[in-house]
Tab-separated table of C-alpha atoms and ligand atoms in Angstrom:
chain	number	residue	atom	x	y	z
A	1	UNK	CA	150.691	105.589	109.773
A	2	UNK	CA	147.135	105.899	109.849
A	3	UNK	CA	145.275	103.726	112.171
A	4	UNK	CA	141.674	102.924	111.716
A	5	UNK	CA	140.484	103.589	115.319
A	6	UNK	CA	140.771	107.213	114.787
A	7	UNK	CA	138.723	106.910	112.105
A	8	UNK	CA	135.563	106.012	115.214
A	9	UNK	CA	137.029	109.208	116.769
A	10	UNK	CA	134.641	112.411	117.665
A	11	UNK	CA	136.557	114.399	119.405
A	12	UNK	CA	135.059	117.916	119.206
A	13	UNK	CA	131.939	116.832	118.099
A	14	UNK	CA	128.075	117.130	119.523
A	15	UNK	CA	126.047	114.439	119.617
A	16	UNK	CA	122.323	114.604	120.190
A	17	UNK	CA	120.557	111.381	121.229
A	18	UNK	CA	116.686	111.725	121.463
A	19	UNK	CA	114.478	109.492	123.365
A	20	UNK	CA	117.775	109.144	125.373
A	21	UNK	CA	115.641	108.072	128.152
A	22	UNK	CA	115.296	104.387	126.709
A	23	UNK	CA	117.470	101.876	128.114
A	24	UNK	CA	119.297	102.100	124.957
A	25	UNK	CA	120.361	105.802	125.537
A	26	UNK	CA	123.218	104.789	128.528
A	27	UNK	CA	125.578	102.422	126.459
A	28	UNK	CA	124.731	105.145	123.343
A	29	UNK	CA	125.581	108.444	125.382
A	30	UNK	CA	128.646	106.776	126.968
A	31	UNK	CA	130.088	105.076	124.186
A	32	UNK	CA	129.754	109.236	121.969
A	33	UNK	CA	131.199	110.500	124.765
A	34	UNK	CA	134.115	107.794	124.670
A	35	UNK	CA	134.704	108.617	121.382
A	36	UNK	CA	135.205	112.190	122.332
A	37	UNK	CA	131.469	114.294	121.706
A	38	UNK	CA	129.933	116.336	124.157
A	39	UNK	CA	126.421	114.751	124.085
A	40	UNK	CA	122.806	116.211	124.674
A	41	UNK	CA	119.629	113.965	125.377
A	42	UNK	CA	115.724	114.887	124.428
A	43	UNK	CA	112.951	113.065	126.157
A	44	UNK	CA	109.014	113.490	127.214
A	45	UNK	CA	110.787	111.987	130.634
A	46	UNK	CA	114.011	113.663	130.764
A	47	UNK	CA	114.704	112.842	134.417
A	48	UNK	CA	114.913	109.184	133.082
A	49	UNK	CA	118.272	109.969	131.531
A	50	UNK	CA	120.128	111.141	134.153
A	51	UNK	CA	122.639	108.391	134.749
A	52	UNK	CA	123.230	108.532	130.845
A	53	UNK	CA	124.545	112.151	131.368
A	54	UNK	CA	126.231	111.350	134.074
A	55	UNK	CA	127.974	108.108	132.314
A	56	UNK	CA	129.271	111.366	129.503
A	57	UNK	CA	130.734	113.205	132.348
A	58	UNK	CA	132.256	110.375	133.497
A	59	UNK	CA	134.128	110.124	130.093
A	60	UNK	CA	135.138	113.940	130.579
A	61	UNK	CA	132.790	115.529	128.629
A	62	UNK	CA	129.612	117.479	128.932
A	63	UNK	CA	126.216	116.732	128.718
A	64	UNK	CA	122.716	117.492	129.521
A	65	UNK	CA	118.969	116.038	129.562
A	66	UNK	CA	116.023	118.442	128.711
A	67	UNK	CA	112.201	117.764	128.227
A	68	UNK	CA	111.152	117.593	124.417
A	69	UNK	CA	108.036	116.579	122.787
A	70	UNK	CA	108.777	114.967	119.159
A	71	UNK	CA	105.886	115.286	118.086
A	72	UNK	CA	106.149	119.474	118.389
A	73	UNK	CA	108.202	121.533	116.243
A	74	UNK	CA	108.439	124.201	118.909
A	75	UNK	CA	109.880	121.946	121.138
A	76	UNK	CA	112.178	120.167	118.255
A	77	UNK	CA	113.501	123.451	117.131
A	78	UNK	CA	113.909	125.306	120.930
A	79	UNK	CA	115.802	121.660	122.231
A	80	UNK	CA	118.372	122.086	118.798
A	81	UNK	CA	119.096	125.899	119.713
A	82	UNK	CA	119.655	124.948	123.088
A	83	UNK	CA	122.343	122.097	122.721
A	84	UNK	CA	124.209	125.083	119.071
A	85	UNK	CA	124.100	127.620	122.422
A	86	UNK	CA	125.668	125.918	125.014
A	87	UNK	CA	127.277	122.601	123.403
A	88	UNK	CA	127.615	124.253	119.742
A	89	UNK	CA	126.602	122.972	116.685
A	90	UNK	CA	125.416	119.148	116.507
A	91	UNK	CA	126.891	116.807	114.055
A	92	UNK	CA	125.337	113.454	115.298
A	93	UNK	CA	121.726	112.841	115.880
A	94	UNK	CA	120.644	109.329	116.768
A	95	UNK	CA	117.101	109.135	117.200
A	96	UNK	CA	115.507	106.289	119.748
A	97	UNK	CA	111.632	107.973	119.798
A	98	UNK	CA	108.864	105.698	119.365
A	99	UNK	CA	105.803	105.313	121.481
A	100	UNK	CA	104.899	102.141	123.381
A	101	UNK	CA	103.966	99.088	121.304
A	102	UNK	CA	100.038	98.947	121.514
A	103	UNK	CA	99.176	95.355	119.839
A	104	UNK	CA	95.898	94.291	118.759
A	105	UNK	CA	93.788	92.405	115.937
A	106	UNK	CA	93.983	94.148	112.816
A	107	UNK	CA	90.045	93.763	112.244
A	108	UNK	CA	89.709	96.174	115.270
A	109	UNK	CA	92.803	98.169	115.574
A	110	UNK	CA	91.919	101.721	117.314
A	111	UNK	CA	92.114	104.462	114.993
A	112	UNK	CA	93.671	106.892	117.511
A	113	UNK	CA	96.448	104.453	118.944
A	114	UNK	CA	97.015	103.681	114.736
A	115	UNK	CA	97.885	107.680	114.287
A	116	UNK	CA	99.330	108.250	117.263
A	117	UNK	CA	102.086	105.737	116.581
A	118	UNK	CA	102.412	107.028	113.304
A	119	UNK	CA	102.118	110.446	114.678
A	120	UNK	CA	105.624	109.786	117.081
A	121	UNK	CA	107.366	106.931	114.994
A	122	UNK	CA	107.199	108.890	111.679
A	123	UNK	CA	106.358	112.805	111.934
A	124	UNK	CA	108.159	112.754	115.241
A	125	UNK	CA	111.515	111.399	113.498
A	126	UNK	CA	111.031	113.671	110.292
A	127	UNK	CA	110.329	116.820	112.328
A	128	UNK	CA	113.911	115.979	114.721
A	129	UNK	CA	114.981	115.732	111.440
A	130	UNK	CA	114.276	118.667	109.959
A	131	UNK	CA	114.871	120.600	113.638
A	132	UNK	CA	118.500	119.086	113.774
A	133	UNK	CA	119.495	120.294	109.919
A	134	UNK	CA	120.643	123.547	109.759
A	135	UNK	CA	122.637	123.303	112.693
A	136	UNK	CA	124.030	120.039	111.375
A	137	UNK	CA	125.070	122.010	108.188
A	138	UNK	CA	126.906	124.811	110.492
A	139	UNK	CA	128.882	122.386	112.237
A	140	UNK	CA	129.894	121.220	108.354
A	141	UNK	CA	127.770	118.106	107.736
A	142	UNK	CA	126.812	114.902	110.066
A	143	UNK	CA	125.248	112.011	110.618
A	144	UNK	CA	121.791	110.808	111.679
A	145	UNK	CA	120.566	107.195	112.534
A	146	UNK	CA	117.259	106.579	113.073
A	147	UNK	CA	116.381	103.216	115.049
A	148	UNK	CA	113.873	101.353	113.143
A	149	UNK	CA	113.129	97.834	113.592
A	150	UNK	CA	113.050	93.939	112.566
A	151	UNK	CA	109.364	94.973	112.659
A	152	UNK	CA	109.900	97.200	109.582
A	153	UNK	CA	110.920	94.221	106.751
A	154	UNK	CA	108.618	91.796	108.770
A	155	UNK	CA	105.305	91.037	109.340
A	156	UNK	CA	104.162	90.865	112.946
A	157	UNK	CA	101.154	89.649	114.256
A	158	UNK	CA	98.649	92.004	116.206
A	159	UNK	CA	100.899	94.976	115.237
A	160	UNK	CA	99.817	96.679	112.677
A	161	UNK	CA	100.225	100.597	113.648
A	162	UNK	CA	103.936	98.958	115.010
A	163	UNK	CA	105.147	97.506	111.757
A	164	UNK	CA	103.881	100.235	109.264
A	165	UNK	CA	105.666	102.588	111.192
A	166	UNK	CA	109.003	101.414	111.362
A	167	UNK	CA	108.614	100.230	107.694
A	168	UNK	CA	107.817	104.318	107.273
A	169	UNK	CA	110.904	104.911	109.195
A	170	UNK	CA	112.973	102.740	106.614
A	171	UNK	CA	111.773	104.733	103.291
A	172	UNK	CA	112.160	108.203	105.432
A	173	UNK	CA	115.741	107.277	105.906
A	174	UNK	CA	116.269	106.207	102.377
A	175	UNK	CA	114.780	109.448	101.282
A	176	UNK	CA	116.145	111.705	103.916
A	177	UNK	CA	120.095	110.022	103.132
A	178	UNK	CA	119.244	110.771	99.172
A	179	UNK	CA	117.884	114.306	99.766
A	180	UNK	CA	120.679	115.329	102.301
A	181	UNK	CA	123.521	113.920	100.974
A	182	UNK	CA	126.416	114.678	100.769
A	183	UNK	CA	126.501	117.011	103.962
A	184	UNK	CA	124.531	114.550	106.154
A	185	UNK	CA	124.244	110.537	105.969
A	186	UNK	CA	121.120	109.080	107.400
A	187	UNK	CA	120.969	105.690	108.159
A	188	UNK	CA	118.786	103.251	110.235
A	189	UNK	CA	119.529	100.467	112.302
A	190	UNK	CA	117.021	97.570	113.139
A	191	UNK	CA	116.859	95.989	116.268
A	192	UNK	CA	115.575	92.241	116.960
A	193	UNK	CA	114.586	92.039	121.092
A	194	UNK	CA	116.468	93.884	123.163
A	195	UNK	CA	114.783	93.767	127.111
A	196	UNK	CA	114.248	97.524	127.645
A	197	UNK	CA	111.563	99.405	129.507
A	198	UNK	CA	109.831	99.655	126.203
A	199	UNK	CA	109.781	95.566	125.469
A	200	UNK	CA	108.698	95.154	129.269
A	201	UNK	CA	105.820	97.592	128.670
A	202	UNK	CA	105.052	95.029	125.242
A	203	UNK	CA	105.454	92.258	126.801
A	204	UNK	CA	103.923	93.009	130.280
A	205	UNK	CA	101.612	95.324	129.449
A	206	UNK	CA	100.672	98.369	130.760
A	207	UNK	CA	97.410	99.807	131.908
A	208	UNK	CA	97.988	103.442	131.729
A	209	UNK	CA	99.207	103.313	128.613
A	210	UNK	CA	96.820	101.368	127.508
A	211	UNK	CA	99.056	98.662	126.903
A	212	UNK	CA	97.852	95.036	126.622
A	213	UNK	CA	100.212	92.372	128.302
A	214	UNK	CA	101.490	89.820	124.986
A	215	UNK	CA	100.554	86.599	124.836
A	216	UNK	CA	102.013	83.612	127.671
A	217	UNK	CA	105.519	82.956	126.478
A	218	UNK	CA	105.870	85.779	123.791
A	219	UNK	CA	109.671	86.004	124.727
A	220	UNK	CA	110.294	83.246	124.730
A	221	UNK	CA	108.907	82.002	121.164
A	222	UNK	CA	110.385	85.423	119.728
A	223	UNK	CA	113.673	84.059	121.099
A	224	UNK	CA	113.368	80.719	119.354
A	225	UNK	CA	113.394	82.851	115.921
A	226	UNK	CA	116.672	84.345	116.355
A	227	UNK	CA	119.776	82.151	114.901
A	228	UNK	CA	121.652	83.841	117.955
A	229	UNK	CA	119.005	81.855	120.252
A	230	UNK	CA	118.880	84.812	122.816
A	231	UNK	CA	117.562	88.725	122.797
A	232	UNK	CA	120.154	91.999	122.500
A	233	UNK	CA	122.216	93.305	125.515
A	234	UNK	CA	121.526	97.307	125.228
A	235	UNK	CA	125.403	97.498	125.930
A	236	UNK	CA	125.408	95.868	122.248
A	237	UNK	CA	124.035	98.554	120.331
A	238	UNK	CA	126.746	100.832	121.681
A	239	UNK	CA	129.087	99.953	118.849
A	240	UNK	CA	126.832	99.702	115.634
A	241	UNK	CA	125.897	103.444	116.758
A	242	UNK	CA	129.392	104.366	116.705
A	243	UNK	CA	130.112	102.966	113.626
A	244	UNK	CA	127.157	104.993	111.991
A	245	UNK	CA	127.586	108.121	113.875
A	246	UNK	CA	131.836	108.101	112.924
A	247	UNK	CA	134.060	108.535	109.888
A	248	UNK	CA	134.191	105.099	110.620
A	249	UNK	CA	131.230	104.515	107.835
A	250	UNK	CA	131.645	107.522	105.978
A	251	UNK	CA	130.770	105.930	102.570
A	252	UNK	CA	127.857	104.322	103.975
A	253	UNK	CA	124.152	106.247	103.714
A	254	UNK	CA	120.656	105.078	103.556
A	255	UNK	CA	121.491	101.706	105.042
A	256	UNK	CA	119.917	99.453	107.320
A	257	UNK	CA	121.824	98.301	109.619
A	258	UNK	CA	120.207	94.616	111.122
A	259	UNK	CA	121.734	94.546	114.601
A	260	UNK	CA	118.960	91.327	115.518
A	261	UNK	CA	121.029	88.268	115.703
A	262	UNK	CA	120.044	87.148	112.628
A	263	UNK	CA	116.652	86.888	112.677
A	264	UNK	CA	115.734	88.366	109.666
A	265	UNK	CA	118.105	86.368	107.516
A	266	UNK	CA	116.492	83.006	108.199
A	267	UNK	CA	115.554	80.330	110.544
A	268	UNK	CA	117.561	78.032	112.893
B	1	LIG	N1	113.611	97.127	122.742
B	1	LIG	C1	113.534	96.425	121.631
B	1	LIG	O1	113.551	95.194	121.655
B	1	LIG	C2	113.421	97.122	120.301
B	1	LIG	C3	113.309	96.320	119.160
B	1	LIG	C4	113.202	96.949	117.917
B	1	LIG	C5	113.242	98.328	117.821
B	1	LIG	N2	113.346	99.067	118.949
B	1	LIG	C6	113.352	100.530	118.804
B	1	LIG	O2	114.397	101.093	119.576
B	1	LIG	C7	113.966	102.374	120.100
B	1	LIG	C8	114.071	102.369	121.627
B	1	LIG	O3	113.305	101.281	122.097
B	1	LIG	P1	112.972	101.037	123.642
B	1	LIG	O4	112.540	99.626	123.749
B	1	LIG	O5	114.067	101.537	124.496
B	1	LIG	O6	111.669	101.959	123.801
B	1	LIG	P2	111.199	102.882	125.032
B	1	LIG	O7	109.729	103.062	124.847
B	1	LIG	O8	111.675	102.313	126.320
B	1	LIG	O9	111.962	104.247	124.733
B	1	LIG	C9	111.450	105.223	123.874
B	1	LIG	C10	111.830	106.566	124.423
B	1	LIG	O10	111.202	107.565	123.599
B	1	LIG	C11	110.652	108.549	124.459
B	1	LIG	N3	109.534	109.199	123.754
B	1	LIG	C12	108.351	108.644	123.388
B	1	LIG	N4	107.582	109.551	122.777
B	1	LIG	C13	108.289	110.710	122.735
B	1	LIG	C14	108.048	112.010	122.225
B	1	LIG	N5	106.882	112.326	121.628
B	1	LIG	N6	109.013	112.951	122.353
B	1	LIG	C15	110.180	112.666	122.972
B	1	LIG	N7	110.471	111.444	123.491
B	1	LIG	C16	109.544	110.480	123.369
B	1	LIG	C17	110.193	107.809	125.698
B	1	LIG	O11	110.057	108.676	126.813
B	1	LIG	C18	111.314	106.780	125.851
B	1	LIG	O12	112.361	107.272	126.660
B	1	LIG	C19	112.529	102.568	119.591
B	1	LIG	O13	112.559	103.300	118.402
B	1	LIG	C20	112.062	101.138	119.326
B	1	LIG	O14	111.010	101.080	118.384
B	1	LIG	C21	113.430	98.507	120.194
């Protein structure tokens, strides 16, 4: 009798998870490597990811973090021939890259920081993308999920470069799950808050990133908006990745997945 669960299943599989440094990329790497992939992590800070290979050993399988810039093709294409050579051929690619929130007025929003974020956000994602294909053709077809954001259906204040970028990464995905199909489904999922590095950075601010702190209370307000009435557990994201990256949604491309408590489906 066929049971469903085996339909979440990747054994044999590889499983690429870039910007695995987040917060995010623990609970992701573990749970592919649960499932039965051996799993590979890119990152600017690779040495960030460490306990997210070691949480894919734990599950028996193997794993490894190595330095890639996004935003280089080089690197994109040298990090993909790495994980075929010693993993063998990727089938999954879920893809966390974005650079740090940078909020100000719209009147005065910096050029640079506005093409830089579109510069990592966008071209970064397309040019994994494209890096990841052919391989993901050799091992037969696959799956890629791109992590967009609430921020790409809504508008946010002070984040301009922010929300046009993860709107971006919405119509890529459409167009990418179109264009690809059927070998490889692309889909996106859309966080609400989740309290990661990167949302510590937004909310705290950082000086050498340039980062501005938000304003007194910012969580708490943005938590107010959610129907759920609190932010994301990064273990909670573990899942809806699954679900995406498995047989377990194989009719399912060029969706949006909403994993924000409900905040873009109305007020409380
Ligand atoms: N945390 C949230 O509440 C939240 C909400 C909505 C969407 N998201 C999205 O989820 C994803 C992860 O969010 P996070 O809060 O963990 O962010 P984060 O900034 O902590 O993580 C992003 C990761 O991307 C890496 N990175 C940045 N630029 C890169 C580049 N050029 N090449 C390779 N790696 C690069 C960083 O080193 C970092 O590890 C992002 O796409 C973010 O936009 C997060």
């Amino acid at each position: 009798m066929t049971n469903v669960l085996d339909r979440f299943r990747l054994d044999g599989r590889v499983a690429l998870v870039a910007g695995g440094a987040s917060d995010f990329g623990m609970p992701i790497t573990r749970a592919l490597a649960q499932a039965g992939a051996d799993v590979a992590i890119a990152d600017l800070a690779p040495e960030r990811a460490l306990h997210a290979v070691s949480a894919a050993n734990e599950a028996g399988h193997r794993s490894f973090a190595a330095a890639c810039d996004a935003t280089r093709r080089d690197d994109c294409d040298a990090f993909v021939a790495r994980v075929e050579r010693e993993l063998g051929a990727p089938s999954v690619l879920v893809n966390l890259i974005a650079a740090p929130v940078k909020k100000g007025p719209s009147e005065s929003y910096d050029d640079e920081a506005f093409l830089r974020m579109l510069d990592v956000n966008v071209r970064g994602l397309f040019v994994f993308a494209q890096a990841v294909r052919p391989a993901m053709l050799r091992a037969g077809g696959g799956s890629i999920i791109h992590f967009a954001s609430t921020s790409g259906v809504l508008g946010m204040k002070e984040q301009a470069a922010y929300t046009a970028s993860k709107g971006a990464v919405i119509q890529l995905t459409r167009t990418l799950a179109v264009e690809w199909a059927p070998a490889i489904r692309v889909n996106a999922i859309g966080p609400s808050w989740f309290m990661t590095e990167g949302l510590r950075v937004a909310v705290e601010g950082d000086p050498a990133k340039g980062v501005p702190p938000s304003a007194p209370g910012y969580l708490e307000h943005a938590k107010s908006l959610v129907p759920l009435g609190r932010m994301g557990d990064v273990e909670e994201m573990a899942a809806p990745v699954l679900f995406l990256a498995s047989a377990a949604s194989s009719m399912v491309t060029g969706h949006l997945l909403m994993v924000d408590g409900g905040l873009t489906v109305g007020r409380t």
